[in-house]
Coordinates of C-alpha atoms in Angstrom, one line a residue:
M1 CA 90.4 -12.9 13.8
Q2 CA 87.2 -11.4 14.5
N3 CA 88.2 -8.1 15.5
K4 CA 90.2 -7.7 12.1
E5 CA 86.7 -8.8 10.1
D6 CA 84.7 -6.2 12.3
R7 CA 87.3 -3.6 11.5
Q8 CA 87.1 -4.1 7.7
K9 CA 83.3 -4.2 7.9
L10 CA 83.6 -0.8 9.7
L11 CA 85.9 0.5 7.1
A12 CA 83.7 -0.7 4.4
Q13 CA 80.6 1.0 5.7
Q14 CA 82.4 4.4 6.3
T15 CA 83.5 4.3 2.7
L16 CA 80.1 3.4 1.5
S17 CA 78.9 6.3 3.7
K18 CA 81.3 8.8 1.8
I19 CA 80.5 7.5 -1.7
N20 CA 76.9 7.9 -1.0
E21 CA 77.4 11.6 0.5
V22 CA 79.1 12.5 -2.6
E23 CA 76.6 10.6 -5.1
N24 CA 73.6 12.6 -3.4
H25 CA 75.5 16.0 -3.2
G26 CA 73.3 17.4 -5.9
T27 CA 69.8 16.1 -4.1
R28 CA 70.4 17.1 -0.6
R29 CA 68.5 19.8 0.6
Y30 CA 71.7 21.8 1.6
P31 CA 74.4 21.0 -1.1
H32 CA 76.3 24.0 -0.2
R33 CA 77.7 25.5 3.0
L34 CA 77.0 29.0 1.4
N35 CA 73.2 29.9 1.0
F36 CA 71.2 32.9 -0.3
Y37 CA 68.1 31.9 1.4
D38 CA 66.1 32.0 -1.6
K39 CA 63.5 29.6 -0.2
P40 CA 62.0 29.5 3.2
P41 CA 63.0 26.3 5.2
L42 CA 60.3 23.7 4.9
G43 CA 58.8 21.1 7.6
D44 CA 57.8 21.3 11.3
I45 CA 59.5 23.4 13.8
T46 CA 58.9 23.8 17.6
I47 CA 58.5 27.1 19.1
E48 CA 61.6 26.1 21.3
D49 CA 63.8 25.4 18.2
F50 CA 62.3 28.7 16.4
E51 CA 63.6 30.8 19.4
T52 CA 67.0 29.0 19.8
C53 CA 67.9 29.1 16.2
A54 CA 67.1 32.7 15.8
L55 CA 68.9 33.6 19.3
D56 CA 72.2 31.7 18.6
R57 CA 72.4 33.3 15.0
L58 CA 71.4 36.9 16.7
R59 CA 74.7 36.1 18.9
I60 CA 77.0 36.2 15.8
L61 CA 75.3 39.4 14.1
A62 CA 75.3 41.1 17.6
E63 CA 79.0 40.7 17.8
I64 CA 79.5 41.9 14.0
E65 CA 77.6 45.0 14.4
S66 CA 79.8 45.4 17.6
S67 CA 82.7 45.1 15.5
F68 CA 81.4 47.9 13.0
V69 CA 80.7 50.1 15.8
R70 CA 84.4 49.7 17.3
N71 CA 85.8 50.1 13.9
R72 CA 87.6 46.8 13.9
S73 CA 89.9 45.6 10.9
W74 CA 88.4 43.1 8.7
D75 CA 90.7 40.3 10.2
E76 CA 89.5 41.0 13.7
L77 CA 86.0 40.9 12.6
K78 CA 86.5 37.8 10.8
N79 CA 88.3 36.2 13.7
I80 CA 85.6 37.1 15.9
T81 CA 82.9 35.9 14.0
I82 CA 84.5 32.5 13.5
T83 CA 85.0 32.2 17.3
Q84 CA 81.4 33.2 17.9
S85 CA 80.0 30.7 15.1
D86 CA 82.1 27.9 16.7
K87 CA 80.4 28.1 19.9
F88 CA 76.7 29.1 18.6
L89 CA 76.6 28.0 15.0
Q90 CA 78.8 25.5 13.6
L91 CA 78.7 25.2 9.8
N92 CA 81.4 23.0 8.4
S93 CA 82.0 22.3 4.7
N94 CA 81.3 19.3 2.8
S95 CA 84.8 17.7 3.8
A96 CA 83.5 17.1 7.1
W97 CA 81.4 14.4 6.0
T98 CA 81.4 12.4 9.5
L99 CA 79.3 15.4 10.9
D100 CA 75.7 16.2 10.6
L101 CA 75.8 18.8 8.0
E102 CA 72.2 18.6 7.2
S103 CA 71.2 19.6 10.9
Q104 CA 73.8 22.4 11.1
R105 CA 72.5 23.8 7.8
R106 CA 68.9 23.4 8.6
K107 CA 69.5 25.4 11.8
D108 CA 71.3 28.3 9.9
H109 CA 68.6 28.3 7.3
V110 CA 65.8 28.2 10.0
G111 CA 67.7 31.2 12.3
H112 CA 68.2 33.4 9.1
F113 CA 64.2 33.6 8.2
V114 CA 63.1 33.9 11.8
L115 CA 65.5 36.9 12.1
R116 CA 64.1 37.9 8.7
L117 CA 60.4 38.1 10.5
A118 CA 61.8 40.2 13.1
F119 CA 63.9 42.5 11.4
C120 CA 61.5 43.2 8.5
R121 CA 59.5 45.9 10.5
S122 CA 61.4 49.0 9.7
E123 CA 63.8 50.5 7.5
D124 CA 66.5 50.6 10.0
L125 CA 66.2 47.2 11.2
R126 CA 66.3 45.9 7.7
R127 CA 69.2 48.0 7.0
R128 CA 71.4 46.8 10.0
F129 CA 70.4 43.3 9.3
V130 CA 71.6 43.1 5.9
K131 CA 74.8 44.9 6.8
A132 CA 75.5 42.2 9.5
E133 CA 74.1 39.1 7.4
T134 CA 76.4 40.2 4.2
A135 CA 79.3 40.6 6.7
L136 CA 78.6 36.8 8.1
F137 CA 78.2 35.8 4.4
R138 CA 81.4 37.1 3.3
V139 CA 83.2 35.6 6.3
R140 CA 81.8 32.3 5.5
F141 CA 82.7 33.0 1.6
D142 CA 86.5 34.1 2.3
S143 CA 87.2 31.1 4.7
D144 CA 85.1 28.2 2.2
D145 CA 87.2 25.5 0.5
G146 CA 88.2 27.0 -2.8
E147 CA 86.6 24.2 -4.6
E148 CA 83.2 24.1 -2.7
N149 CA 83.5 27.8 -3.5
L150 CA 83.7 27.2 -7.0
E151 CA 80.9 24.4 -6.8
F152 CA 78.5 27.1 -5.3
L153 CA 79.1 29.8 -7.6
K154 CA 78.4 27.5 -10.5
S155 CA 75.1 26.3 -8.7
R156 CA 73.7 29.9 -9.2
D157 CA 73.2 32.4 -12.1
F158 CA 75.0 35.6 -11.1
G159 CA 74.4 37.1 -14.6
W160 CA 77.9 37.2 -15.6
E161 CA 79.3 36.1 -18.9
E162 CA 82.9 34.3 -19.4
V163 CA 85.2 36.0 -21.3
T164 CA 87.1 33.9 -24.0
A165 CA 90.6 33.4 -24.0
D166 CA 90.8 35.4 -27.4
E167 CA 89.3 38.4 -25.7
V168 CA 91.7 37.9 -22.7
E169 CA 94.6 38.2 -25.2
E170 CA 93.0 41.0 -27.1
H171 CA 93.0 43.1 -23.9
F172 CA 95.8 41.8 -22.0
K173 CA 97.4 45.1 -21.9
E174 CA 94.5 46.8 -20.5
L175 CA 93.8 44.0 -18.2
Q176 CA 97.5 44.0 -16.9
T177 CA 96.9 47.6 -16.0
A178 CA 94.1 46.9 -14.0
A179 CA 96.0 44.1 -12.2
A180 CA 98.9 46.6 -11.5
S181 CA 96.0 49.0 -9.9
A182 CA 95.1 46.3 -7.6
N183 CA 98.8 45.4 -6.8
R184 CA 98.1 41.9 -8.6
E185 CA 100.6 40.0 -10.5
P186 CA 99.2 39.9 -14.1
N187 CA 98.3 36.1 -15.0
P188 CA 97.5 35.3 -18.7
K189 CA 95.9 32.2 -17.5
E190 CA 93.4 34.0 -15.2
R191 CA 89.6 33.5 -15.9
Y192 CA 87.6 36.5 -16.4
C193 CA 83.9 37.5 -16.5
K194 CA 81.9 40.4 -18.1
V195 CA 79.1 42.1 -16.2
R196 CA 77.3 45.6 -16.5
W197 CA 79.5 48.3 -15.0
T198 CA 76.8 49.4 -12.8
R199 CA 77.2 46.3 -10.7
V200 CA 80.7 46.6 -9.5
P201 CA 81.0 50.5 -8.5
D202 CA 83.6 49.5 -5.7
L203 CA 86.0 47.8 -8.2
I204 CA 85.6 50.6 -10.8
E205 CA 86.2 53.1 -8.1
K206 CA 89.5 51.3 -7.2
R207 CA 90.4 51.1 -10.8
R208 CA 90.6 47.1 -10.4
V209 CA 88.6 46.2 -13.8
F210 CA 88.8 47.1 -17.6
L211 CA 85.8 48.6 -18.9
K212 CA 84.6 48.5 -22.6
G213 CA 81.1 49.2 -24.2
G214 CA 79.7 49.5 -20.7
M215 CA 81.1 46.1 -19.7
A216 CA 83.4 45.5 -16.6
Y217 CA 85.9 42.5 -17.1
V218 CA 86.2 41.3 -13.8
P219 CA 89.1 38.7 -12.8
S220 CA 88.3 35.5 -10.9
R221 CA 89.8 36.7 -7.6
E222 CA 87.4 39.9 -7.8
Q223 CA 84.5 38.2 -8.5
S224 CA 83.5 37.8 -4.8
S225 CA 82.4 41.5 -5.0
I226 CA 79.5 40.7 -7.4
V227 CA 78.7 37.9 -5.1
F228 CA 78.4 39.8 -2.0
Q229 CA 76.3 42.8 -4.0
E230 CA 74.0 40.0 -5.3
F231 CA 73.4 38.5 -1.7
Q232 CA 72.8 42.0 -0.2
N233 CA 70.4 43.1 -2.9
S234 CA 68.5 39.9 -2.9
L235 CA 68.3 40.1 1.0
M236 CA 67.0 43.4 1.2
K237 CA 64.2 42.8 -1.7
S238 CA 63.3 39.7 0.3
L239 CA 63.1 41.8 3.6
E240 CA 60.7 44.5 2.1
M241 CA 58.5 41.6 0.7
T242 CA 58.5 39.8 4.2
A243 CA 57.4 43.3 5.7
K244 CA 54.3 43.3 3.4
A245 CA 53.4 39.6 4.7
L246 CA 54.1 40.5 8.4
P247 CA 50.6 41.4 9.4
F248 CA 49.4 38.2 8.5
L249 CA 51.3 36.8 11.5
D250 CA 49.6 39.3 14.1
E251 CA 47.0 36.9 15.3
D252 CA 49.8 34.1 16.0
T253 CA 50.0 34.8 19.9
R254 CA 52.9 32.1 20.0
I255 CA 55.3 33.7 17.6
V256 CA 54.9 37.5 17.8
P257 CA 56.3 38.0 21.4
I258 CA 59.4 36.1 20.1
L259 CA 59.8 38.4 17.3
N260 CA 59.2 41.6 19.5
N261 CA 61.8 40.6 22.1
L262 CA 64.4 39.8 19.0
S263 CA 63.6 43.1 17.7
Q264 CA 63.6 45.1 20.8
G265 CA 66.8 43.7 22.1
F266 CA 68.4 44.6 18.5
L267 CA 66.9 48.0 18.8
A268 CA 68.4 48.6 22.2
G269 CA 71.7 47.7 21.3
V270 CA 72.0 44.3 22.7
S271 CA 71.2 41.6 20.5
S272 CA 72.2 38.4 22.7
E273 CA 72.3 37.3 26.2
W274 CA 75.0 35.6 28.5
S275 CA 74.1 31.9 28.0
T276 CA 75.5 30.7 31.5
A277 CA 73.5 33.5 33.7
T278 CA 71.9 31.0 36.0
A279 CA 71.7 30.8 39.7
G280 CA 74.6 29.2 41.4
S281 CA 76.9 30.2 38.4
G282 CA 79.2 31.9 40.7
N283 CA 81.2 31.1 43.7
E284 CA 79.5 31.5 47.0
I285 CA 79.9 35.0 48.4
T286 CA 78.9 36.8 51.8
A287 CA 77.2 39.9 52.6
D288 CA 80.7 41.2 54.2
M289 CA 82.2 40.7 50.8
I290 CA 80.0 42.8 48.5
D291 CA 81.5 46.2 49.1
D292 CA 84.8 45.0 48.2
M293 CA 83.5 43.4 45.2
A294 CA 81.5 46.1 44.0
R295 CA 84.5 48.6 43.7
K296 CA 86.6 45.9 41.9
H297 CA 84.1 43.9 39.8
F298 CA 80.4 45.4 39.2
P299 CA 79.3 47.0 36.0
A300 CA 78.1 50.4 36.1
C301 CA 74.5 49.3 36.7
M302 CA 75.1 47.6 39.6
R303 CA 78.0 49.7 41.0
N304 CA 75.1 52.4 40.8
L305 CA 72.4 50.5 42.5
H306 CA 75.2 49.7 45.2
E307 CA 76.3 53.3 45.9
C308 CA 72.7 54.3 46.0
L309 CA 72.0 51.6 48.5
R310 CA 74.7 52.6 50.6
R311 CA 73.8 56.4 50.4
D312 CA 70.1 56.3 51.2
K313 CA 69.7 53.0 53.0
H314 CA 67.0 52.1 50.5
L315 CA 66.1 50.9 47.0
K316 CA 62.6 51.2 45.5
H317 CA 61.1 47.8 44.2
F318 CA 62.6 47.7 40.8
G319 CA 66.0 48.7 42.1
R320 CA 66.0 45.9 44.7
L321 CA 64.7 43.4 42.1
Q322 CA 67.4 44.2 39.4
Y323 CA 70.3 44.4 42.2
G324 CA 68.9 41.4 44.3
L325 CA 68.6 39.0 41.4
F326 CA 72.3 40.0 40.4
L327 CA 73.5 39.3 43.8
K328 CA 71.7 35.8 43.9
V329 CA 73.5 34.6 40.5
L330 CA 76.7 36.3 41.8
G331 CA 76.5 33.6 44.6
L332 CA 74.8 35.3 47.4
S333 CA 72.7 32.5 49.6
I334 CA 69.2 33.3 50.9
D335 CA 70.6 33.6 54.4
E336 CA 73.3 36.0 53.6
A337 CA 71.0 37.9 51.3
I338 CA 68.5 38.6 54.2
S339 CA 71.5 39.5 56.2
F340 CA 72.8 42.0 53.5
W341 CA 69.3 43.8 52.9
R342 CA 68.7 43.9 56.8
R343 CA 72.0 45.7 57.3
S344 CA 71.5 47.8 54.4
F345 CA 68.1 48.9 55.3
S346 CA 69.4 50.2 58.7
N347 CA 66.9 53.0 59.0
I348 CA 64.0 50.3 59.0
Q349 CA 62.7 48.5 62.4
D350 CA 62.9 44.8 62.2
D351 CA 58.9 44.3 61.9
K352 CA 58.9 46.5 59.0
F353 CA 61.8 44.6 57.4
N354 CA 60.2 41.4 58.2
K355 CA 56.7 42.3 56.9
E356 CA 57.7 44.1 53.7
Y357 CA 61.1 43.0 52.4
R358 CA 61.8 39.5 53.8
Y359 CA 59.0 37.7 51.7
N360 CA 60.2 39.3 48.5
I361 CA 63.6 38.3 49.0
R362 CA 62.6 34.9 49.6
H363 CA 60.4 35.1 46.6
S364 CA 63.2 35.9 44.4
F365 CA 64.8 32.8 45.5
G366 CA 61.9 30.9 44.7
L367 CA 61.0 30.0 48.3
E368 CA 57.9 31.6 48.4
G369 CA 54.8 32.2 46.1
K370 CA 54.9 30.1 42.9
R371 CA 58.4 29.1 43.7
A372 CA 60.0 30.0 40.3
N373 CA 64.1 30.5 40.6
Y374 CA 64.3 33.6 38.9
P375 CA 67.1 34.7 36.5
A376 CA 69.0 37.9 36.9
K377 CA 68.0 40.4 34.3
S378 CA 70.3 40.5 31.2
C379 CA 71.4 44.1 29.6
Q380 CA 68.5 43.6 27.0
Q381 CA 65.8 43.2 29.9
I382 CA 67.3 46.2 31.9
L383 CA 67.3 48.2 28.4
T384 CA 63.7 47.6 27.4
S385 CA 61.4 46.8 30.4
D386 CA 60.6 48.8 33.5
Q387 CA 61.9 52.2 32.5
P388 CA 63.0 54.1 35.6
G389 CA 61.4 57.3 36.8
T390 CA 62.2 60.1 39.2
G391 CA 63.8 58.7 42.3
D392 CA 64.5 55.2 40.8
S393 CA 68.1 53.8 40.7
H394 CA 67.6 50.9 38.4
G395 CA 68.2 51.0 34.8
C396 CA 71.3 51.1 32.6
P397 CA 73.4 54.4 33.1
Y398 CA 74.7 54.3 29.8
R399 CA 71.2 54.7 28.2
H400 CA 69.3 56.4 31.3
F401 CA 71.8 58.9 32.7
S402 CA 72.4 62.3 31.1
P403 CA 75.6 62.8 29.3
D404 CA 76.9 64.7 32.0
N405 CA 75.6 62.9 34.8
L406 CA 77.3 59.8 33.0
Q407 CA 80.5 61.1 32.3
T408 CA 80.7 62.3 36.1
A409 CA 79.3 58.7 37.5
L410 CA 82.2 56.7 35.3
L411 CA 85.1 58.7 36.6
S412 CA 83.8 58.7 40.1
M413 CA 83.3 54.7 39.8
Y414 CA 86.2 53.5 37.9
S415 CA 89.1 56.2 37.9
S416 CA 91.0 54.0 40.5
Q417 CA 90.8 51.3 38.0
G418 CA 92.6 53.4 35.2
L419 CA 89.5 55.2 33.6
T420 CA 90.3 59.0 32.9
S421 CA 88.5 61.8 31.2
A422 CA 90.7 60.9 27.9
D423 CA 88.7 57.8 27.5
L424 CA 85.4 59.3 27.9
P425 CA 85.0 60.7 24.2
E426 CA 85.2 57.1 22.6
I427 CA 82.7 55.9 25.3
M428 CA 80.3 58.7 24.6
H429 CA 80.6 58.1 21.0
T430 CA 79.3 54.5 21.2
V431 CA 76.6 55.6 23.7
K432 CA 75.3 58.6 21.4
A433 CA 74.9 55.8 18.7
G434 CA 72.7 53.5 21.0
H435 CA 75.2 51.0 21.4
Y436 CA 75.2 51.1 25.1
H437 CA 76.8 47.5 25.8
V438 CA 79.6 48.2 23.7
A439 CA 80.3 51.4 25.9
C440 CA 80.1 49.0 28.8
T441 CA 82.5 46.6 27.1
R442 CA 85.1 49.5 26.4
V443 CA 84.9 50.5 30.2
F444 CA 85.6 46.6 31.1
E445 CA 88.5 46.6 28.8
I446 CA 89.8 49.8 30.1
T447 CA 89.3 48.9 33.8
H448 CA 91.1 45.7 33.3
A449 CA 94.0 46.7 31.3
R450 CA 96.1 45.9 34.2
Q451 CA 95.0 42.3 34.1
G452 CA 96.2 42.1 30.5
V453 CA 93.0 42.9 28.8
A454 CA 93.6 44.6 25.4
K455 CA 91.3 46.7 23.4
G456 CA 89.1 44.6 21.2
E457 CA 89.2 41.7 23.7
G458 CA 86.0 42.4 25.5
V459 CA 85.1 40.0 28.1
G460 CA 87.1 37.4 26.2
S461 CA 87.6 36.3 22.4
G462 CA 86.4 39.8 21.4
E463 CA 82.8 39.1 22.9
S464 CA 80.9 42.2 24.2
V465 CA 78.9 42.5 27.6
T466 CA 75.5 41.0 27.3
H467 CA 74.8 40.4 31.1
P468 CA 75.7 42.3 34.3
N469 CA 76.9 38.9 36.0
Q470 CA 79.0 38.1 32.9
Y471 CA 80.9 41.3 33.4
A472 CA 81.1 40.4 36.9
A473 CA 82.0 36.6 36.5
R474 CA 84.8 37.6 33.9
S475 CA 86.2 40.3 36.2
R476 CA 86.5 37.9 39.1
E477 CA 88.2 35.4 36.8
L478 CA 90.9 37.7 35.7
E479 CA 91.4 38.4 39.4
R480 CA 92.0 34.7 40.2
E481 CA 94.3 34.1 37.4
R482 CA 96.4 37.1 38.4
D483 CA 96.5 36.0 41.9
G484 CA 97.0 32.7 40.9
D485 CA 100.0 33.8 38.7
N486 CA 101.6 35.8 41.5
G487 CA 101.3 32.8 43.8
K488 CA 102.9 30.8 41.3
K489 CA 105.8 33.3 41.1
E490 CA 106.4 33.4 44.6
D491 CA 106.2 29.9 45.3
D492 CA 108.8 29.4 42.0
G493 CA 111.1 31.9 44.0
D494 CA 110.9 29.8 47.2
V495 CA 112.0 27.0 45.3
V496 CA 115.1 28.7 43.8
M497 CA 115.9 30.2 47.3
M498 CA 115.8 26.9 48.8
G499 CA 118.1 25.3 46.0

């Protein structure tokens, strides 16, 4: 009896909570999932949240920009964006009333404004940011609930004028012609609005609207074009205003380094980092396994370092640092690391190795000095810091090699894995455009096509390479999946034979 009463109380509380949610819809800080970001977020925010909100949003914008570079279809871009949003920036509709929608929308709001500060600094950054943000807004608009979409549109003044039923009837023939041009079935009950023709040039170009007296008659299903254009224009104006106010932030030593890091990574073509690139994330490996793994699983930056090490029996400081941390995260223990580097530096005497190199190896594992457990370098760090000079082997081949040397190196490294000269024009096109991680991702897809990786799939769910260890980890995972399937088929065959 008591359990029945408790269930009734719980049901009543949930019902009251839902009613309260509906009643307070108009007074909530974020009544809609969609946002034009007209006002900055209010309240205190920690430096950690400041950076986290921006990075999580940037991961999504990075994949949107990668989709543009790779000429993905709108449906492909939409699917990838939704997948990334589910991982890093969930933004549910009002119907998901059991979730903390306010926290979701506040994170979205804060992240947007932090990135405004980072990307208002130059015309190129502003243009790229607006393009990616507009695409994100459009994905959300297209996937939003119809009723919530309508409520959002009613909450703003888009400067359009509703067309009366009498006007629709008067011009129905012309509206019918426009509908036919857009491959739409004419609907006498469809709602229309009027706007100045200059606001819908894309619809006019495709003959999807009826024009009269300088006004375009836009059907309800095409009104999104006006909304997207309004969002884009509003954001560009806001970014220009933010750029003028940015010098006032120069004295804030906490915020400026974060903004610099965000904008530098975006300019370098890599806008996010692999979130699981920490020590111990891979299975333990031995020094004897590295030669074979380098041939099968390493990205070009680490493959180049490995080959230079084998050829010269030495690497300079930044090369050792870049490669050593990569191997540590790959799963090489401190004892195996010392064994690997000692054998690799075969031209050096034991005393010299112990004095000059053993300490640095132990230091990178957090066993010497300040005992910090250093992470492996991400693509962004490799691209933007410690630029290689003459005689250096570190860096990113896609950025730091000459075009001829890069093409020669790629064919040398990956021809046995299926890369051919016919693949190079596409790869070099993305390199020339400065999207180095997209070029690396395409190489990954080509060299893992035999394991079932399709063009556009990236390292999973369309995601681009943003960390060397991400590349290697996914490659090893695909190999394990393939070997597991082969083993299963053999076992299945044995069972059939035994029957």
